[in-house]
PDB file of C-alpha atoms and ligand atoms in Angstrom:
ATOM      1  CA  UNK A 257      -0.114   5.701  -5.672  1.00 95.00           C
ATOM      2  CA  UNK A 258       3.097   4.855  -8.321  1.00 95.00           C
ATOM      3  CA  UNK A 259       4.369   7.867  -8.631  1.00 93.00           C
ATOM      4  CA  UNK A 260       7.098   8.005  -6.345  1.00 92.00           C
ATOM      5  CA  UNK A 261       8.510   4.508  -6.912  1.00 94.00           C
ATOM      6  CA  UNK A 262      11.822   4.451  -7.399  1.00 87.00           C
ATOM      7  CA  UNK A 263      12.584   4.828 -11.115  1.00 88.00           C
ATOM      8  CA  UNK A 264      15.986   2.601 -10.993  1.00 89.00           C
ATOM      9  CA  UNK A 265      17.876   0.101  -8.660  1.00 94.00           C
ATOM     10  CA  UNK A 266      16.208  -3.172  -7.319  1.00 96.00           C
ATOM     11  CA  UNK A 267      13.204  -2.210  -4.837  1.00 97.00           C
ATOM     12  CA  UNK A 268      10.911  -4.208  -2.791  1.00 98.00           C
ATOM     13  CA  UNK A 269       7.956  -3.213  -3.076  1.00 98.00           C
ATOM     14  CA  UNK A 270       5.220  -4.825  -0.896  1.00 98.00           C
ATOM     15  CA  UNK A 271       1.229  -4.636  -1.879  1.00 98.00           C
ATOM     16  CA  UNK A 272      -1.462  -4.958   1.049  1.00 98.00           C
ATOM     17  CA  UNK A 273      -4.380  -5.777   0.140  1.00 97.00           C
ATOM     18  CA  UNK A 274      -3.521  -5.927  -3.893  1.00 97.00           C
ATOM     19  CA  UNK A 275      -7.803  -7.358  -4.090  1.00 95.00           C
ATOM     20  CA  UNK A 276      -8.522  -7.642  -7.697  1.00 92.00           C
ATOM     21  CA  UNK A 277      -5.098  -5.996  -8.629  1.00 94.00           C
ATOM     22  CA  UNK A 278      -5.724  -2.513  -9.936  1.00 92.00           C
ATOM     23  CA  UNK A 279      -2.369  -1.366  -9.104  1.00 95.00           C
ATOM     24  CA  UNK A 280      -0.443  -4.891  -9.428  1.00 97.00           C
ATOM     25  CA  UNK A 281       0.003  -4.549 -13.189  1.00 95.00           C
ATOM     26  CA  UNK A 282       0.865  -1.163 -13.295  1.00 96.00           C
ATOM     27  CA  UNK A 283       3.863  -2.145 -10.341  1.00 97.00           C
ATOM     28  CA  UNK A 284       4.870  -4.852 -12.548  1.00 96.00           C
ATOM     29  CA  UNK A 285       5.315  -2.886 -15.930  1.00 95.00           C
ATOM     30  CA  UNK A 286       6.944   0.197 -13.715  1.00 96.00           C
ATOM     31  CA  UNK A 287       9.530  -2.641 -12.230  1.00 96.00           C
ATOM     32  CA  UNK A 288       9.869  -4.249 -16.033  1.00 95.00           C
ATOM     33  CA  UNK A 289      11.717  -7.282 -14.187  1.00 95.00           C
ATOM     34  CA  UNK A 290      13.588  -5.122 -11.595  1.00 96.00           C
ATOM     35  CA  UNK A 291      13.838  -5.902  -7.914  1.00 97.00           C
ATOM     36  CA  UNK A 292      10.763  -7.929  -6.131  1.00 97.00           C
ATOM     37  CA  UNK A 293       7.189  -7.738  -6.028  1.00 98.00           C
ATOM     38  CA  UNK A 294       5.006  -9.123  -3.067  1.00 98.00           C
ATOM     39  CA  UNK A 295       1.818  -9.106  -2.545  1.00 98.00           C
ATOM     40  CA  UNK A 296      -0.543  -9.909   0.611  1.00 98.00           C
ATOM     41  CA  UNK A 297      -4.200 -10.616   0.387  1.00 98.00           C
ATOM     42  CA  UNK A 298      -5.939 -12.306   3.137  1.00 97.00           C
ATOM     43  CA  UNK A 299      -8.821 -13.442   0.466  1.00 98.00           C
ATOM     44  CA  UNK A 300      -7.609 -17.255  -0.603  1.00 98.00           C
ATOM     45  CA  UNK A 301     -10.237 -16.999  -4.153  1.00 97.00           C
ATOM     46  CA  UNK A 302      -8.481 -13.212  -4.881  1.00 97.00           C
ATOM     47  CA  UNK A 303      -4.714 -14.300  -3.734  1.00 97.00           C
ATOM     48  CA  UNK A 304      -5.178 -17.276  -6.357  1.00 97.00           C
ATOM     49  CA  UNK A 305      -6.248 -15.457  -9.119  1.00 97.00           C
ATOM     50  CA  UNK A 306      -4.039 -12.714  -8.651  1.00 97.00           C
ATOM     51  CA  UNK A 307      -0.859 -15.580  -8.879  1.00 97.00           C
ATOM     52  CA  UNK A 308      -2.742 -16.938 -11.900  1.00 96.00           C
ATOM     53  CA  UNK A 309      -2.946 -13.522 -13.514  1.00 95.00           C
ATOM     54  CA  UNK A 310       0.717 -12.185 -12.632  1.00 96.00           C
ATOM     55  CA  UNK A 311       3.171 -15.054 -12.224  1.00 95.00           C
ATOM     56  CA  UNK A 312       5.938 -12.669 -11.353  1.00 96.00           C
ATOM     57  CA  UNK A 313       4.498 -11.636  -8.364  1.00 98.00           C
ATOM     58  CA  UNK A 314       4.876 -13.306  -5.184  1.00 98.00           C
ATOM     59  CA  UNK A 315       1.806 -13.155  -3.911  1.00 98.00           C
ATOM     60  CA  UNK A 316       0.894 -14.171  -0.094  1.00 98.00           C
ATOM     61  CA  UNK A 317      -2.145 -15.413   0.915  1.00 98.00           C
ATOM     62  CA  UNK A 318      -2.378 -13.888   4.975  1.00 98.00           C
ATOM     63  CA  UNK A 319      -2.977 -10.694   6.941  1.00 97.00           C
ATOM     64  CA  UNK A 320      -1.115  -7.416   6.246  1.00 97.00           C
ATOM     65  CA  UNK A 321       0.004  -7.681  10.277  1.00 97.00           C
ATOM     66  CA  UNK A 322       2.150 -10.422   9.393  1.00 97.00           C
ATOM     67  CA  UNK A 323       4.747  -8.447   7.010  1.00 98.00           C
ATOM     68  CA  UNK A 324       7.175  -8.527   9.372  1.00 98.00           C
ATOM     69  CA  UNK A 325       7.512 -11.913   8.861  1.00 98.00           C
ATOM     70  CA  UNK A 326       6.899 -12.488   5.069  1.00 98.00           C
ATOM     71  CA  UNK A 327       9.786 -10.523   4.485  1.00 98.00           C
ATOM     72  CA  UNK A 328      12.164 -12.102   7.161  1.00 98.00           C
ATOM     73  CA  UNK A 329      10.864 -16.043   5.333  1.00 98.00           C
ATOM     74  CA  UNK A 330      12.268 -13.981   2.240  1.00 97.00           C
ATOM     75  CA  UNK A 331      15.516 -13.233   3.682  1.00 98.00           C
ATOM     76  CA  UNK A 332      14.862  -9.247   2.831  1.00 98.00           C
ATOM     77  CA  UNK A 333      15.711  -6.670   5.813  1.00 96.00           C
ATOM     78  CA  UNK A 334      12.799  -4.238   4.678  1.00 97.00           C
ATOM     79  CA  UNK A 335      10.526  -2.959   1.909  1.00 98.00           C
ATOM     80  CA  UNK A 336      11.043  -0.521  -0.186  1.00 97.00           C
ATOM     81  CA  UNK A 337       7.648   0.988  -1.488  1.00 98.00           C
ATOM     82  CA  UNK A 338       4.501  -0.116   0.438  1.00 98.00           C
ATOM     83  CA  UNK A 339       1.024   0.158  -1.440  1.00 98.00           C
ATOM     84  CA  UNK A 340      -2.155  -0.210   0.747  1.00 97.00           C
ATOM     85  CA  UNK A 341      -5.252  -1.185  -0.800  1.00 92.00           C
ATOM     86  CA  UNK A 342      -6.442  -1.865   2.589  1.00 93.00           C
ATOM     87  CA  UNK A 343     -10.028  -0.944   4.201  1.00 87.00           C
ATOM     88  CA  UNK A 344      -9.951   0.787   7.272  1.00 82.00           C
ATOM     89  CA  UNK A 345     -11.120  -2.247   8.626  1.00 81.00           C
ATOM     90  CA  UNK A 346      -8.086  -3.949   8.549  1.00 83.00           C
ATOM     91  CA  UNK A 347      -5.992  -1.172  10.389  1.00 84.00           C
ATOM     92  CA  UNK A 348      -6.673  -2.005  13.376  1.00 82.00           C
ATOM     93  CA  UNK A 349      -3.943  -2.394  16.641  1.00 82.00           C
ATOM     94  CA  UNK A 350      -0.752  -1.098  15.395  1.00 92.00           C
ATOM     95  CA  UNK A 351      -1.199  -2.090  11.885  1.00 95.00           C
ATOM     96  CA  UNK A 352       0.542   1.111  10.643  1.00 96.00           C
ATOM     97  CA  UNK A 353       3.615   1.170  13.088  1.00 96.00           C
ATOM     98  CA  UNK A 354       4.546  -2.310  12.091  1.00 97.00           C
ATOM     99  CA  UNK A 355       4.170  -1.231   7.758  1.00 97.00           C
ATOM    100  CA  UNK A 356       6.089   1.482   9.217  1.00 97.00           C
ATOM    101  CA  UNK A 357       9.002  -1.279  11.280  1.00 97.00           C
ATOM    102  CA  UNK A 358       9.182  -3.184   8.195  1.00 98.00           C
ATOM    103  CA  UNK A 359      10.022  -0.649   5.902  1.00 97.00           C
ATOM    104  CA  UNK A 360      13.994   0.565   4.452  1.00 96.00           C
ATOM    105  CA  UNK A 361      15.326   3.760   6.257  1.00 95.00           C
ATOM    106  CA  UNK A 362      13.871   5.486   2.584  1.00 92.00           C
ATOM    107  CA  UNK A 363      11.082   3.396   2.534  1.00 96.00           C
ATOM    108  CA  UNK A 364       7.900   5.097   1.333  1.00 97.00           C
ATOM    109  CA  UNK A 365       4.367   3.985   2.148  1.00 98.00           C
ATOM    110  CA  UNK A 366       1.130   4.785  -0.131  1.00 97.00           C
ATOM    111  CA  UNK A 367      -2.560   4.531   1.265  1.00 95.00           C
ATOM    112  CA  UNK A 368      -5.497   6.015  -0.794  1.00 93.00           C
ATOM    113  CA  UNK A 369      -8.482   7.417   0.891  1.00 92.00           C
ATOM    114  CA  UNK A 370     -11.710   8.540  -0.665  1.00 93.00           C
ATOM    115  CA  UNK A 371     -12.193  12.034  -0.559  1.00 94.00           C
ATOM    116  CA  UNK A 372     -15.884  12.313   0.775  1.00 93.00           C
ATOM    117  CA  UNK A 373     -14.562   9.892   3.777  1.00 91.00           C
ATOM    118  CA  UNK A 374     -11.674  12.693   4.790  1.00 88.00           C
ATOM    119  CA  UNK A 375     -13.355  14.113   7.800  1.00 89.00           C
ATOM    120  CA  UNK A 376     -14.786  10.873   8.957  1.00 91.00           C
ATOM    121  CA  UNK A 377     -12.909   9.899  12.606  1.00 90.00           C
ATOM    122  CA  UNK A 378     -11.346   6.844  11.017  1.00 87.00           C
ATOM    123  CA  UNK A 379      -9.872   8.611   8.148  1.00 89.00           C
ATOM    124  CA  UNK A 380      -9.026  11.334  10.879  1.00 91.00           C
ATOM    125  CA  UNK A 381      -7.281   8.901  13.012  1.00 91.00           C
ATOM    126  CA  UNK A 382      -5.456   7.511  10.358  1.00 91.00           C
ATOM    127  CA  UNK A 383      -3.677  10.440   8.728  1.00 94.00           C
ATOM    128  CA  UNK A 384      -2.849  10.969  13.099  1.00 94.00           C
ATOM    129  CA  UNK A 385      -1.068   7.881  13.177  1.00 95.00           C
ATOM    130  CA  UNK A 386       0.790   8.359   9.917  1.00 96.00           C
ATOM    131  CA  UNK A 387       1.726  11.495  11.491  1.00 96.00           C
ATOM    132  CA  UNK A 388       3.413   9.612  14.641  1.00 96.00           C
ATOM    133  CA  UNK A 389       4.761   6.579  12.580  1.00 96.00           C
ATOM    134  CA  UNK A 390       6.272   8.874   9.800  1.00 97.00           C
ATOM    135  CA  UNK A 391       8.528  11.715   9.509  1.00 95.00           C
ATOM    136  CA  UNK A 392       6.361  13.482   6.218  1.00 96.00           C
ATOM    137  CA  UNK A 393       3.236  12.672   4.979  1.00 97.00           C
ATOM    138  CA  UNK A 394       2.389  14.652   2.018  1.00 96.00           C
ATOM    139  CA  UNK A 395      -1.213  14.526   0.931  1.00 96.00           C
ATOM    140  CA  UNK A 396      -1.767  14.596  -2.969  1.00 96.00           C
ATOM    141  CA  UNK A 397      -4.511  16.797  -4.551  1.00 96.00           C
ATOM    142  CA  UNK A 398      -7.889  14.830  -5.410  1.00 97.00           C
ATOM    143  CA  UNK A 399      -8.149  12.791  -8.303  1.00 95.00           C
ATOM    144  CA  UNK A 400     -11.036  13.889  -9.656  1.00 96.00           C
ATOM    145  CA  UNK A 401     -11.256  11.115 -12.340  1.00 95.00           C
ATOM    146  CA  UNK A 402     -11.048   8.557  -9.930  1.00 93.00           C
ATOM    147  CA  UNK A 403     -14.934   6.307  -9.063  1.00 93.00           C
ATOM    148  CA  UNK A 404     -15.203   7.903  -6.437  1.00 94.00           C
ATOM    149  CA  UNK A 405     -12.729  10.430  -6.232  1.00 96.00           C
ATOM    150  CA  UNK A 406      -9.756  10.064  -3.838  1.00 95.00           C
ATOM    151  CA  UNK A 407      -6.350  11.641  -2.946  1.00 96.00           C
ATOM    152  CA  UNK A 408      -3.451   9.774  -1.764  1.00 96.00           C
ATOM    153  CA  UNK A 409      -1.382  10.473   1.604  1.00 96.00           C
ATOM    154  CA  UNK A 410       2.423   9.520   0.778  1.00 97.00           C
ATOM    155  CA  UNK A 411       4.435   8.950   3.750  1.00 97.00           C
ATOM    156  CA  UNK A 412       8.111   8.807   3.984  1.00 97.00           C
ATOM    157  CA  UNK A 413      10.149   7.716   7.137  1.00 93.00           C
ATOM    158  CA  UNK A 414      12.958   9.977   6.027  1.00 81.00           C
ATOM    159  CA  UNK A 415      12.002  13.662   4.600  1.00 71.00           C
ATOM    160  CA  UNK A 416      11.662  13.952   0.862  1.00 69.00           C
TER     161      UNK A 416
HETATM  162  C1  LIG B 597     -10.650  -2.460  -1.296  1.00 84.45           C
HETATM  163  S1  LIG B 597     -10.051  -4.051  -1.689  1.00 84.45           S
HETATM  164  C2  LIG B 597      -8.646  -3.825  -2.709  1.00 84.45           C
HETATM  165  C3  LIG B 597      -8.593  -2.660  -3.576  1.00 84.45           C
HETATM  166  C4  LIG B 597      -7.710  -2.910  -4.760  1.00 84.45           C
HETATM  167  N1  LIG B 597      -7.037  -1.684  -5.089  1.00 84.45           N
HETATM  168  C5  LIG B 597      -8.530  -3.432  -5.913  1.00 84.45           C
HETATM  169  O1  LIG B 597      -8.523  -2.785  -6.936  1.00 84.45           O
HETATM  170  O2  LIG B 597      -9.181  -4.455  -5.805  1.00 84.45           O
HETATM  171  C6  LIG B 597      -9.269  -4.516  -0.169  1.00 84.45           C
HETATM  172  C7  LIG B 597      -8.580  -5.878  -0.214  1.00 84.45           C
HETATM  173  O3  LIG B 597      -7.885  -6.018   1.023  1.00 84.45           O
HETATM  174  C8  LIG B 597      -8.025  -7.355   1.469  1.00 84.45           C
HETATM  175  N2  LIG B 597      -7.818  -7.326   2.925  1.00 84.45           N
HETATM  176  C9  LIG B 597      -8.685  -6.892   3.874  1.00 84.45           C
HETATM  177  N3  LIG B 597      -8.130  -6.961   5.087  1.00 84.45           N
HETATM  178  C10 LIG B 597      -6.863  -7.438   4.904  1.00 84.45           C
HETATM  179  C11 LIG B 597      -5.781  -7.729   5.757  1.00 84.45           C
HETATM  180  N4  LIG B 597      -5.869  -7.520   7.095  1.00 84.45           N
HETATM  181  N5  LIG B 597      -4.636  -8.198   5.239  1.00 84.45           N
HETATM  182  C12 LIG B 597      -4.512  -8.393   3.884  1.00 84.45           C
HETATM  183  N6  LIG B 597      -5.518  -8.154   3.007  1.00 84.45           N
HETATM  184  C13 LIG B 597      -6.675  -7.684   3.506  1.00 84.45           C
HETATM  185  C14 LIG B 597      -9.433  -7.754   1.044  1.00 84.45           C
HETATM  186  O4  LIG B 597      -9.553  -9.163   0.946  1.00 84.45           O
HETATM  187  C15 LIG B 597      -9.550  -7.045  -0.313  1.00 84.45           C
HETATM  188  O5  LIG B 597      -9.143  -7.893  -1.355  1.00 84.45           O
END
């Protein structure tokens, strides 16, 4: 999900759906004080403990659909790096063409999917509409390690 973030300069990267914050502290040590961390979580209890837990982050207690406008409050033009640690019950509308709006001309986007759920129809429908919101979306190899295993699509308005 990290592995493409931008190894110097100042990003913004955005978390949706950062939950109990498995990737949140691995962000913050790859950013080691370098550019800006936000985080939206529509829970209220998991949005306060996550600002308890990591100060540095700004976190955002509302719906992922509302990026837009958490970055324009913030003064900031677009994000950087986008992680989703959405369900696919949140995508629904045009949920991925707004990430997709909101994003830097190099933003890149990350969503995880597990892999026994590929060939479901939402998991199908989502890797479509990556497909018309994003120029390349690369699909990582499974990660076998992972409870339960899962592979990552990586999506990139501009080609990598
Ligand atoms: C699968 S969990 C997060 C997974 C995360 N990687 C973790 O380790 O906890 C999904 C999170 O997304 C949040 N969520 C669901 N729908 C959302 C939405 N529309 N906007 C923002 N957060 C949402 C839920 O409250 C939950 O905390």
């Amino acid at each position: 999900m990290l592995t493409a973030l931008p190894e110097g300069g100042d990003p913004v990267v955005v978390e949706l759906g950062p939950g109990t914050g498995a990737f949140t502290e691995p962000i913050q040590r790859r950013l080691d004080g370098r550019g800006r961390h936000i985080a939206i979580e529509l829970n209220p209890t998991m949005s306060e403990h996550l600002a308890r837990r990591c100060p540095n982050v700004e976190v955002v207690t509302d719906v992922a659909d509302n990026l837009p406008a958490v970055l324009a409050d913030r003064g900031l033009s677009g994000a950087d790096y986008v992680v989703s640690g959405l369900p696919w019950s949140a995508f629904t509308g045009s949920l991925i063409d707004t990430i997709a709006g909101a994003m830097s001309p190099a933003g890149i986007y990350t969503q995880f999917t597990y892999t026994w759920t590929r060939w479901a129809p939402p998991a199908k429908r989502q890797l479509h509409e990556l497909r018309e919101a994003f120029d390349d979306v690369a699909i990582t190899p499974t990660v076998w390690r992972n409870l339960p295993p899962a592979f990552v699509y990586v999506s990139r308005l501009a080609p990598a």
